[in-house]
Each structure stands twice: as C-alpha cells, then as structure tokens.
JSON list of C-alpha atoms and ligand atoms in Angstrom, two decimals:
[
{"chain": "Y", "resi": 1, "resn": "MET", "atom": "CA", "xyz": [-32.77, 60.79, 90.57]},
{"chain": "Y", "resi": 2, "resn": "SER", "atom": "CA", "xyz": [-31.09, 64.76, 91.21]},
{"chain": "Y", "resi": 3, "resn": "ASP", "atom": "CA", "xyz": [-30.58, 67.24, 88.94]},
{"chain": "Y", "resi": 4, "resn": "HIS", "atom": "CA", "xyz": [-27.01, 66.75, 90.75]},
{"chain": "Y", "resi": 5, "resn": "GLU", "atom": "CA", "xyz": [-26.10, 63.04, 90.41]},
{"chain": "Y", "resi": 6, "resn": "GLN", "atom": "CA", "xyz": [-22.75, 62.72, 88.05]},
{"chain": "Y", "resi": 7, "resn": "HIS", "atom": "CA", "xyz": [-21.81, 59.75, 86.23]},
{"chain": "Y", "resi": 8, "resn": "PRO", "atom": "CA", "xyz": [-18.97, 59.12, 84.24]},
{"chain": "Y", "resi": 9, "resn": "ALA", "atom": "CA", "xyz": [-19.35, 61.15, 80.46]},
{"chain": "Y", "resi": 10, "resn": "ASP", "atom": "CA", "xyz": [-19.87, 59.06, 78.10]},
{"chain": "Y", "resi": 11, "resn": "THR", "atom": "CA", "xyz": [-18.32, 59.98, 74.81]},
{"chain": "Y", "resi": 12, "resn": "GLY", "atom": "CA", "xyz": [-15.46, 57.88, 71.80]},
{"chain": "Y", "resi": 13, "resn": "TRP", "atom": "CA", "xyz": [-13.17, 60.63, 73.76]},
{"chain": "Y", "resi": 14, "resn": "HIS", "atom": "CA", "xyz": [-14.12, 59.05, 76.83]},
{"chain": "Y", "resi": 15, "resn": "ARG", "atom": "CA", "xyz": [-14.07, 55.87, 76.60]},
{"chain": "Y", "resi": 16, "resn": "TRP", "atom": "CA", "xyz": [-11.16, 55.74, 75.15]},
{"chain": "Y", "resi": 17, "resn": "ALA", "atom": "CA", "xyz": [-8.89, 57.70, 77.78]},
{"chain": "Y", "resi": 18, "resn": "PRO", "atom": "CA", "xyz": [-6.98, 55.80, 80.54]},
{"chain": "Y", "resi": 19, "resn": "ILE", "atom": "CA", "xyz": [-8.79, 57.29, 82.84]},
{"chain": "Y", "resi": 20, "resn": "GLY", "atom": "CA", "xyz": [-7.66, 55.39, 86.09]},
{"chain": "Y", "resi": 21, "resn": "GLU", "atom": "CA", "xyz": [-3.94, 54.90, 85.07]},
{"chain": "Y", "resi": 22, "resn": "THR", "atom": "CA", "xyz": [-1.22, 57.20, 85.82]},
{"chain": "Y", "resi": 23, "resn": "LEU", "atom": "CA", "xyz": [0.23, 58.75, 83.35]},
{"chain": "Y", "resi": 24, "resn": "ASP", "atom": "CA", "xyz": [4.53, 59.37, 82.72]},
{"chain": "Y", "resi": 25, "resn": "SER", "atom": "CA", "xyz": [5.05, 63.18, 82.87]},
{"chain": "Y", "resi": 26, "resn": "SER", "atom": "CA", "xyz": [8.86, 62.74, 82.66]},
{"chain": "Y", "resi": 27, "resn": "GLY", "atom": "CA", "xyz": [9.20, 63.54, 79.17]},
{"chain": "Y", "resi": 28, "resn": "VAL", "atom": "CA", "xyz": [7.05, 66.75, 79.44]},
{"chain": "Y", "resi": 29, "resn": "LEU", "atom": "CA", "xyz": [9.30, 67.72, 82.54]},
{"chain": "Y", "resi": 30, "resn": "GLU", "atom": "CA", "xyz": [12.36, 66.91, 80.80]},
{"chain": "Y", "resi": 31, "resn": "GLY", "atom": "CA", "xyz": [11.42, 69.52, 77.95]},
{"chain": "Y", "resi": 32, "resn": "LEU", "atom": "CA", "xyz": [10.09, 72.05, 80.75]},
{"chain": "Y", "resi": 33, "resn": "SER", "atom": "CA", "xyz": [12.55, 74.24, 81.37]},
{"chain": "Y", "resi": 34, "resn": "GLY", "atom": "CA", "xyz": [13.37, 74.76, 85.27]},
{"chain": "Y", "resi": 35, "resn": "MET", "atom": "CA", "xyz": [11.78, 72.27, 86.42]},
{"chain": "Y", "resi": 36, "resn": "SER", "atom": "CA", "xyz": [12.96, 69.42, 87.57]},
{"chain": "Y", "resi": 37, "resn": "VAL", "atom": "CA", "xyz": [11.82, 65.05, 87.38]},
{"chain": "Y", "resi": 38, "resn": "ALA", "atom": "CA", "xyz": [12.63, 64.05, 90.51]},
{"chain": "Y", "resi": 39, "resn": "ALA", "atom": "CA", "xyz": [10.87, 65.74, 93.08]},
{"chain": "Y", "resi": 40, "resn": "PHE", "atom": "CA", "xyz": [8.40, 68.01, 90.24]},
{"chain": "Y", "resi": 41, "resn": "GLY", "atom": "CA", "xyz": [10.12, 70.87, 92.40]},
{"chain": "Y", "resi": 42, "resn": "LEU", "atom": "CA", "xyz": [11.86, 74.12, 91.01]},
{"chain": "Y", "resi": 43, "resn": "GLN", "atom": "CA", "xyz": [15.05, 74.56, 90.21]},
{"chain": "Y", "resi": 44, "resn": "PRO", "atom": "CA", "xyz": [17.83, 77.42, 91.17]},
{"chain": "Y", "resi": 45, "resn": "LEU", "atom": "CA", "xyz": [16.35, 80.94, 89.47]},
{"chain": "Y", "resi": 46, "resn": "ALA", "atom": "CA", "xyz": [18.85, 80.42, 86.10]},
{"chain": "Y", "resi": 47, "resn": "PRO", "atom": "CA", "xyz": [20.87, 83.91, 85.64]},
{"chain": "Y", "resi": 48, "resn": "MET", "atom": "CA", "xyz": [19.30, 85.79, 82.60]},
{"chain": "Y", "resi": 49, "resn": "LEU", "atom": "CA", "xyz": [20.77, 86.43, 79.64]},
{"chain": "Y", "resi": 50, "resn": "VAL", "atom": "CA", "xyz": [19.95, 89.39, 77.18]},
{"chain": "Y", "resi": 51, "resn": "PRO", "atom": "CA", "xyz": [19.84, 89.79, 74.65]},
{"chain": "Y", "resi": 52, "resn": "GLU", "atom": "CA", "xyz": [17.22, 86.30, 73.77]},
{"chain": "Y", "resi": 53, "resn": "LYS", "atom": "CA", "xyz": [17.57, 84.47, 71.25]},
{"chain": "Y", "resi": 54, "resn": "PRO", "atom": "CA", "xyz": [15.86, 85.97, 67.89]},
{"chain": "Y", "resi": 55, "resn": "ARG", "atom": "CA", "xyz": [12.42, 83.55, 68.29]},
{"chain": "Y", "resi": 56, "resn": "GLY", "atom": "CA", "xyz": [10.71, 81.74, 64.44]},
{"chain": "Y", "resi": 57, "resn": "GLY", "atom": "CA", "xyz": [11.02, 83.88, 61.95]},
{"chain": "Y", "resi": 58, "resn": "GLU", "atom": "CA", "xyz": [12.10, 86.97, 63.95]},
{"chain": "Y", "resi": 59, "resn": "LEU", "atom": "CA", "xyz": [14.61, 88.19, 61.81]},
{"chain": "Y", "resi": 60, "resn": "ASP", "atom": "CA", "xyz": [13.57, 86.99, 58.96]},
{"chain": "Y", "resi": 61, "resn": "PRO", "atom": "CA", "xyz": [10.09, 86.01, 57.90]},
{"chain": "Y", "resi": 62, "resn": "SER", "atom": "CA", "xyz": [10.67, 84.94, 54.81]},
{"chain": "Y", "resi": 63, "resn": "GLU", "atom": "CA", "xyz": [12.36, 81.64, 56.84]},
{"chain": "Y", "resi": 64, "resn": "CYS", "atom": "CA", "xyz": [8.87, 81.72, 58.82]},
{"chain": "Y", "resi": 65, "resn": "GLY", "atom": "CA", "xyz": [7.56, 78.03, 57.55]},
{"chain": "Y", "resi": 66, "resn": "HIS", "atom": "CA", "xyz": [3.95, 78.97, 59.33]},
{"chain": "Y", "resi": 67, "resn": "CYS", "atom": "CA", "xyz": [3.16, 81.05, 57.94]},
{"chain": "Y", "resi": 68, "resn": "ARG", "atom": "CA", "xyz": [3.67, 78.84, 53.81]},
{"chain": "Y", "resi": 69, "resn": "PRO", "atom": "CA", "xyz": [0.55, 76.97, 52.36]},
{"chain": "Y", "resi": 70, "resn": "SER", "atom": "CA", "xyz": [0.09, 73.84, 54.79]},
{"chain": "Y", "resi": 71, "resn": "GLU", "atom": "CA", "xyz": [-2.40, 70.23, 54.50]},
{"chain": "Y", "resi": 72, "resn": "HIS", "atom": "CA", "xyz": [-2.49, 71.08, 58.67]},
{"chain": "Y", "resi": 73, "resn": "THR", "atom": "CA", "xyz": [-4.42, 73.97, 57.61]},
{"chain": "Y", "resi": 74, "resn": "ILE", "atom": "CA", "xyz": [-8.28, 72.81, 58.83]},
{"chain": "Y", "resi": 75, "resn": "TRP", "atom": "CA", "xyz": [-9.40, 75.82, 57.92]},
{"chain": "Y", "resi": 76, "resn": "GLN", "atom": "CA", "xyz": [-9.11, 79.86, 56.70]},
{"chain": "Y", "resi": 77, "resn": "ASP", "atom": "CA", "xyz": [-10.85, 82.94, 55.55]},
{"chain": "Y", "resi": 78, "resn": "ASP", "atom": "CA", "xyz": [-9.14, 85.96, 54.00]},
{"chain": "Y", "resi": 79, "resn": "GLU", "atom": "CA", "xyz": [-8.01, 87.19, 56.89]},
{"chain": "Y", "resi": 80, "resn": "TRP", "atom": "CA", "xyz": [-7.19, 83.82, 59.77]},
{"chain": "Y", "resi": 81, "resn": "ARG", "atom": "CA", "xyz": [-6.29, 80.19, 60.17]},
{"chain": "Y", "resi": 82, "resn": "VAL", "atom": "CA", "xyz": [-6.57, 77.88, 62.38]},
{"chain": "Y", "resi": 83, "resn": "SER", "atom": "CA", "xyz": [-4.15, 74.41, 61.63]},
{"chain": "Y", "resi": 84, "resn": "ALA", "atom": "CA", "xyz": [-4.02, 71.57, 63.62]},
{"chain": "Y", "resi": 85, "resn": "GLY", "atom": "CA", "xyz": [-2.84, 67.88, 63.35]},
{"chain": "Y", "resi": 86, "resn": "PHE", "atom": "CA", "xyz": [1.07, 69.39, 62.80]},
{"chain": "Y", "resi": 87, "resn": "ALA", "atom": "CA", "xyz": [2.09, 66.97, 64.93]},
{"chain": "Y", "resi": 88, "resn": "GLY", "atom": "CA", "xyz": [0.16, 63.49, 65.02]},
{"chain": "Y", "resi": 89, "resn": "PRO", "atom": "CA", "xyz": [-2.74, 63.42, 66.95]},
{"chain": "Y", "resi": 90, "resn": "SER", "atom": "CA", "xyz": [-3.27, 65.06, 70.72]},
{"chain": "Y", "resi": 91, "resn": "GLY", "atom": "CA", "xyz": [-3.97, 63.50, 74.30]},
{"chain": "Y", "resi": 92, "resn": "LEU", "atom": "CA", "xyz": [-7.10, 65.92, 74.18]},
{"chain": "Y", "resi": 93, "resn": "PRO", "atom": "CA", "xyz": [-10.15, 66.21, 72.00]},
{"chain": "Y", "resi": 94, "resn": "PHE", "atom": "CA", "xyz": [-8.64, 69.42, 70.11]},
{"chain": "Y", "resi": 95, "resn": "ILE", "atom": "CA", "xyz": [-6.25, 71.84, 70.03]},
{"chain": "Y", "resi": 96, "resn": "GLY", "atom": "CA", "xyz": [-5.29, 74.19, 67.09]},
{"chain": "Y", "resi": 97, "resn": "ALA", "atom": "CA", "xyz": [-3.29, 77.69, 66.25]},
{"chain": "Y", "resi": 98, "resn": "ILE", "atom": "CA", "xyz": [-4.63, 80.14, 65.21]},
{"chain": "Y", "resi": 99, "resn": "ALA", "atom": "CA", "xyz": [-3.02, 82.73, 63.42]},
{"chain": "Y", "resi": 100, "resn": "PRO", "atom": "CA", "xyz": [-3.37, 86.15, 61.11]},
{"chain": "Y", "resi": 101, "resn": "ARG", "atom": "CA", "xyz": [-2.99, 84.15, 57.49]},
{"chain": "Y", "resi": 102, "resn": "SER", "atom": "CA", "xyz": [0.00, 87.38, 57.14]},
{"chain": "Y", "resi": 103, "resn": "HIS", "atom": "CA", "xyz": [3.29, 87.49, 58.51]},
{"chain": "Y", "resi": 104, "resn": "VAL", "atom": "CA", "xyz": [2.40, 90.02, 61.47]},
{"chain": "Y", "resi": 105, "resn": "ARG", "atom": "CA", "xyz": [3.01, 90.47, 65.32]},
{"chain": "Y", "resi": 106, "resn": "LEU", "atom": "CA", "xyz": [1.06, 91.46, 67.70]},
{"chain": "Y", "resi": 107, "resn": "GLU", "atom": "CA", "xyz": [2.58, 94.26, 68.28]},
{"chain": "Y", "resi": 108, "resn": "ASP", "atom": "CA", "xyz": [2.25, 95.43, 63.97]},
{"chain": "Y", "resi": 109, "resn": "ALA", "atom": "CA", "xyz": [-0.56, 93.29, 63.47]},
{"chain": "Y", "resi": 110, "resn": "PRO", "atom": "CA", "xyz": [-2.75, 95.46, 61.27]},
{"chain": "Y", "resi": 111, "resn": "ILE", "atom": "CA", "xyz": [-6.31, 96.94, 63.72]},
{"chain": "Y", "resi": 112, "resn": "GLU", "atom": "CA", "xyz": [-8.45, 95.25, 60.79]},
{"chain": "Y", "resi": 113, "resn": "VAL", "atom": "CA", "xyz": [-7.11, 92.26, 60.80]},
{"chain": "Y", "resi": 114, "resn": "LEU", "atom": "CA", "xyz": [-7.16, 91.96, 64.97]},
{"chain": "Y", "resi": 115, "resn": "ALA", "atom": "CA", "xyz": [-11.49, 93.44, 64.79]},
{"chain": "Y", "resi": 116, "resn": "GLY", "atom": "CA", "xyz": [-11.95, 89.96, 63.40]},
{"chain": "Y", "resi": 117, "resn": "LEU", "atom": "CA", "xyz": [-10.03, 87.80, 66.48]},
{"chain": "Y", "resi": 118, "resn": "VAL", "atom": "CA", "xyz": [-12.45, 88.03, 69.21]},
{"chain": "Y", "resi": 119, "resn": "PRO", "atom": "CA", "xyz": [-15.43, 86.77, 66.77]},
{"chain": "Y", "resi": 120, "resn": "LEU", "atom": "CA", "xyz": [-13.21, 83.94, 65.30]},
{"chain": "Y", "resi": 121, "resn": "LEU", "atom": "CA", "xyz": [-12.63, 82.65, 69.27]},
{"chain": "Y", "resi": 122, "resn": "GLN", "atom": "CA", "xyz": [-16.84, 83.09, 69.50]},
{"chain": "Y", "resi": 123, "resn": "ARG", "atom": "CA", "xyz": [-16.78, 80.89, 66.27]},
{"chain": "Y", "resi": 124, "resn": "ILE", "atom": "CA", "xyz": [-14.01, 78.30, 68.01]},
{"chain": "Y", "resi": 125, "resn": "SER", "atom": "CA", "xyz": [-15.15, 77.90, 70.89]},
{"chain": "Y", "resi": 126, "resn": "GLU", "atom": "CA", "xyz": [-18.36, 76.76, 69.70]},
{"chain": "Y", "resi": 127, "resn": "ALA", "atom": "CA", "xyz": [-16.42, 74.73, 66.79]},
{"chain": "Y", "resi": 128, "resn": "GLY", "atom": "CA", "xyz": [-14.64, 73.03, 69.68]},
{"chain": "Y", "resi": 129, "resn": "LYS", "atom": "CA", "xyz": [-18.01, 72.01, 71.49]},
{"chain": "Y", "resi": 130, "resn": "ALA", "atom": "CA", "xyz": [-19.70, 70.64, 69.05]},
{"chain": "Y", "resi": 131, "resn": "ILE", "atom": "CA", "xyz": [-17.35, 67.31, 69.22]},
{"chain": "Y", "resi": 132, "resn": "PRO", "atom": "CA", "xyz": [-19.21, 65.38, 72.06]},
{"chain": "Y", "resi": 133, "resn": "ALA", "atom": "CA", "xyz": [-16.77, 65.00, 74.54]},
{"chain": "Y", "resi": 134, "resn": "VAL", "atom": "CA", "xyz": [-15.89, 69.04, 74.95]},
{"chain": "Y", "resi": 135, "resn": "ALA", "atom": "CA", "xyz": [-16.64, 70.61, 77.76]},
{"chain": "Y", "resi": 136, "resn": "ARG", "atom": "CA", "xyz": [-15.02, 74.54, 77.33]},
{"chain": "Y", "resi": 137, "resn": "VAL", "atom": "CA", "xyz": [-12.45, 75.72, 75.15]},
{"chain": "Y", "resi": 138, "resn": "HIS", "atom": "CA", "xyz": [-9.59, 78.02, 76.08]},
{"chain": "Y", "resi": 139, "resn": "PHE", "atom": "CA", "xyz": [-7.39, 80.34, 74.30]},
{"chain": "Y", "resi": 140, "resn": "SER", "atom": "CA", "xyz": [-3.16, 80.85, 75.19]},
{"chain": "Y", "resi": 141, "resn": "ARG", "atom": "CA", "xyz": [-0.81, 83.33, 73.16]},
{"chain": "Y", "resi": 142, "resn": "TRP", "atom": "CA", "xyz": [2.12, 82.75, 74.49]},
{"chain": "Y", "resi": 143, "resn": "ASN", "atom": "CA", "xyz": [4.63, 83.82, 72.31]},
{"chain": "Y", "resi": 144, "resn": "ASP", "atom": "CA", "xyz": [7.90, 82.49, 72.78]},
{"chain": "Y", "resi": 145, "resn": "GLY", "atom": "CA", "xyz": [8.31, 80.17, 70.43]},
{"chain": "Y", "resi": 146, "resn": "SER", "atom": "CA", "xyz": [7.31, 82.17, 67.22]},
{"chain": "Y", "resi": 147, "resn": "ALA", "atom": "CA", "xyz": [7.53, 85.33, 65.85]},
{"chain": "Y", "resi": 148, "resn": "ARG", "atom": "CA", "xyz": [4.31, 85.80, 64.16]},
{"chain": "Y", "resi": 149, "resn": "LEU", "atom": "CA", "xyz": [0.51, 86.17, 66.18]},
{"chain": "Y", "resi": 150, "resn": "HIS", "atom": "CA", "xyz": [-0.40, 82.82, 67.78]},
{"chain": "Y", "resi": 151, "resn": "LEU", "atom": "CA", "xyz": [-2.49, 81.59, 69.78]},
{"chain": "Y", "resi": 152, "resn": "TRP", "atom": "CA", "xyz": [-3.94, 78.07, 70.63]},
{"chain": "Y", "resi": 153, "resn": "ALA", "atom": "CA", "xyz": [-7.00, 76.66, 71.98]},
{"chain": "Y", "resi": 154, "resn": "TYR", "atom": "CA", "xyz": [-6.97, 73.81, 74.30]},
{"chain": "Y", "resi": 155, "resn": "ALA", "atom": "CA", "xyz": [-10.78, 71.57, 74.28]},
{"chain": "Y", "resi": 156, "resn": "ARG", "atom": "CA", "xyz": [-11.08, 70.63, 77.74]},
{"chain": "Y", "resi": 157, "resn": "PRO", "atom": "CA", "xyz": [-13.46, 66.96, 77.89]},
{"chain": "Y", "resi": 158, "resn": "ALA", "atom": "CA", "xyz": [-16.33, 67.04, 79.81]},
{"chain": "Y", "resi": 159, "resn": "GLY", "atom": "CA", "xyz": [-16.66, 66.54, 83.25]},
{"chain": "Y", "resi": 160, "resn": "MET", "atom": "CA", "xyz": [-12.12, 66.81, 83.18]},
{"chain": "Y", "resi": 161, "resn": "MET", "atom": "CA", "xyz": [-12.25, 68.95, 86.25]},
{"chain": "Y", "resi": 162, "resn": "GLN", "atom": "CA", "xyz": [-8.71, 68.22, 86.89]},
{"chain": "Y", "resi": 163, "resn": "GLY", "atom": "CA", "xyz": [-8.21, 70.05, 83.37]},
{"chain": "Y", "resi": 164, "resn": "ARG", "atom": "CA", "xyz": [-9.16, 72.96, 84.63]},
{"chain": "Y", "resi": 165, "resn": "GLY", "atom": "CA", "xyz": [-7.41, 76.51, 83.87]},
{"chain": "Y", "resi": 166, "resn": "ALA", "atom": "CA", "xyz": [-3.67, 76.89, 83.08]},
{"chain": "Y", "resi": 167, "resn": "ILE", "atom": "CA", "xyz": [-2.88, 72.95, 83.82]},
{"chain": "Y", "resi": 168, "resn": "LEU", "atom": "CA", "xyz": [-4.52, 71.56, 80.84]},
{"chain": "Y", "resi": 169, "resn": "PRO", "atom": "CA", "xyz": [-1.59, 72.23, 78.37]},
{"chain": "Y", "resi": 170, "resn": "PHE", "atom": "CA", "xyz": [0.65, 69.76, 81.16]},
{"chain": "Y", "resi": 171, "resn": "TRP", "atom": "CA", "xyz": [-2.03, 66.92, 80.63]},
{"chain": "Y", "resi": 172, "resn": "GLU", "atom": "CA", "xyz": [-2.04, 67.02, 77.44]},
{"chain": "Y", "resi": 173, "resn": "GLN", "atom": "CA", "xyz": [1.77, 66.38, 77.33]},
{"chain": "Y", "resi": 174, "resn": "CYS", "atom": "CA", "xyz": [1.23, 63.61, 79.41]},
{"chain": "Y", "resi": 175, "resn": "LEU", "atom": "CA", "xyz": [-2.37, 61.68, 77.78]},
{"chain": "Y", "resi": 176, "resn": "PRO", "atom": "CA", "xyz": [-1.78, 59.46, 75.46]},
{"chain": "Y", "resi": 177, "resn": "ALA", "atom": "CA", "xyz": [-1.86, 60.25, 71.81]},
{"chain": "Y", "resi": 178, "resn": "MET", "atom": "CA", "xyz": [-5.45, 59.67, 70.40]},
{"chain": "Y", "resi": 179, "resn": "PRO", "atom": "CA", "xyz": [-6.16, 57.48, 67.82]},
{"chain": "Y", "resi": 180, "resn": "ASP", "atom": "CA", "xyz": [-5.72, 58.82, 63.99]},
{"chain": "Y", "resi": 181, "resn": "ASP", "atom": "CA", "xyz": [-9.57, 58.50, 63.08]},
{"chain": "Y", "resi": 182, "resn": "MET", "atom": "CA", "xyz": [-10.78, 59.64, 66.21]},
{"chain": "Y", "resi": 183, "resn": "MET", "atom": "CA", "xyz": [-8.18, 63.15, 65.91]},
{"chain": "Y", "resi": 184, "resn": "ARG", "atom": "CA", "xyz": [-9.42, 62.95, 61.58]},
{"chain": "Y", "resi": 185, "resn": "GLU", "atom": "CA", "xyz": [-13.07, 62.99, 63.21]},
{"chain": "Y", "resi": 186, "resn": "ASN", "atom": "CA", "xyz": [-12.15, 65.32, 65.27]},
{"chain": "Y", "resi": 187, "resn": "LEU", "atom": "CA", "xyz": [-10.71, 67.75, 63.06]},
{"chain": "Y", "resi": 188, "resn": "GLU", "atom": "CA", "xyz": [-13.63, 67.05, 60.58]},
{"chain": "Y", "resi": 189, "resn": "THR", "atom": "CA", "xyz": [-15.77, 68.29, 63.17]},
{"chain": "Y", "resi": 190, "resn": "VAL", "atom": "CA", "xyz": [-14.75, 71.53, 64.06]},
{"chain": "Y", "resi": 191, "resn": "ALA", "atom": "CA", "xyz": [-13.81, 72.52, 60.32]},
{"chain": "Y", "resi": 192, "resn": "CYS", "atom": "CA", "xyz": [-16.99, 71.96, 59.37]},
{"chain": "Y", "resi": 193, "resn": "ALA", "atom": "CA", "xyz": [-18.46, 73.70, 62.30]},
{"chain": "Y", "resi": 194, "resn": "LEU", "atom": "CA", "xyz": [-16.13, 77.07, 61.30]},
{"chain": "Y", "resi": 195, "resn": "ALA", "atom": "CA", "xyz": [-16.71, 76.74, 57.97]},
{"chain": "Y", "resi": 196, "resn": "ALA", "atom": "CA", "xyz": [-20.40, 77.24, 58.17]},
{"chain": "Y", "resi": 197, "resn": "GLY", "atom": "CA", "xyz": [-19.81, 80.47, 59.44]},
{"chain": "Y", "resi": 198, "resn": "GLY", "atom": "CA", "xyz": [-17.47, 81.77, 56.64]},
{"chain": "Y", "resi": 199, "resn": "GLY", "atom": "CA", "xyz": [-14.28, 80.90, 55.53]},
{"chain": "Y", "resi": 200, "resn": "GLU", "atom": "CA", "xyz": [-12.72, 77.58, 53.85]},
{"chain": "Y", "resi": 201, "resn": "ALA", "atom": "CA", "xyz": [-12.16, 73.91, 55.89]},
{"chain": "Y", "resi": 202, "resn": "PHE", "atom": "CA", "xyz": [-8.74, 71.79, 54.63]},
{"chain": "Y", "resi": 203, "resn": "PRO", "atom": "CA", "xyz": [-8.26, 75.09, 51.72]},
{"chain": "Y", "resi": 204, "resn": "ASN", "atom": "CA", "xyz": [-5.22, 72.66, 50.71]},
{"chain": "Y", "resi": 205, "resn": "ARG", "atom": "CA", "xyz": [-6.73, 69.39, 50.15]},
{"chain": "X", "resi": 301, "resn": "ZN", "atom": "ZN1", "xyz": [5.29, 83.76, 59.29]}
]
C-alpha cells in the first residue's frame, strides 16, 4: 500500500457527518447581506451609509453581555477566556470565541494583554487538534458585531478539503448541528487540553 493512498477519515464526527448529502444553504444565504439565494450571485453594490450603527458594547461597555460570567466559558486565565456552545451544538467539531476578560477593543487593549494572545492561539490550535476529528484550527477576527476584541477559532475536520480556507465558516452554517453529547465531549477535550497548560476549565460551572 502506498503511503499516499487515501481512505475516509473514521472518527465519531466523521461517522455522524452527512457525507454525500447536499446541504441546505438557503438559510445562510438569506442571512448574508448582499447575497441572493436564487443565483448565489451578488446583489448590486448597496449604498454605504455612515455613520454606521454602533456595535454591541460600543457606546456603553456596561451593556455588553459578552463580558459577564457565562456558563459557556470553557476556559479562562487571568487575561483571556475561551467560550463555546452558546448557540447550541455547531456542525464543525469545535468553534470557540476568544476574548480578553476585560472589555477592551483591539485599538486600546493593553500591550500586556495582547502579548498573551499568540501563545494562547498556539495552545487553542493544539487543544482543538486533541479532538480526533480535527486536522487544523483556523482563526478569524472580524469584530463587526461586538465592539470588544474577540477572535474565532474554527476547527476543520480531517480530510475536509472542501473546507480549506475562508469558506470554512460558510460550511459551518450549512452543516447540521452535531448531537449534544458529541459537542459536550469535544468541549471537554478542548477545555482540559487548555487547562493542562494553565488557567481553569469551565470556571462558571
Ligand atoms: Zn464587554
């Protein structure tokens, strides 16, 4: 057998995933501003109105719900926290939100806090890959919804060549939600792997 011979990935997530089915993307496309469902083409470039509406927590940080203690925090240390599962189970094996514990924007975050970010990304990447189904963990930072600095971690399933790169979040919204117990197991795996390097798993449980 050649070293390069390929076979279907065989993990709990892969056995559950609806491989071969055409997924329903209509809900996603309706939610994407500017996308038309029928043709999956672009609508005319819309007028760009300024000033933009303030983002969540932009005007009054005390109104920001994201900074309050949450049962969805799967790990935290003194500076950073990782949350997951707040919208129920995802389709991908793991999706996490990474944010400082204090309400800061990227523009004004203390350098001491920022200095901890890249080492944390390294740890989250390794923790995500502790889930057997995961090949790689990607990171994104958009910050159009909430003003406070936050990043997203997306775990790409092993062998999912269709999910390489920036299309992965789109696939995530089309995949069905995985079973609750599978999500719980995956979050336990990530949280315990992170806590093994410091900090606390599930601090608000
Ligand atoms: Zn906040």
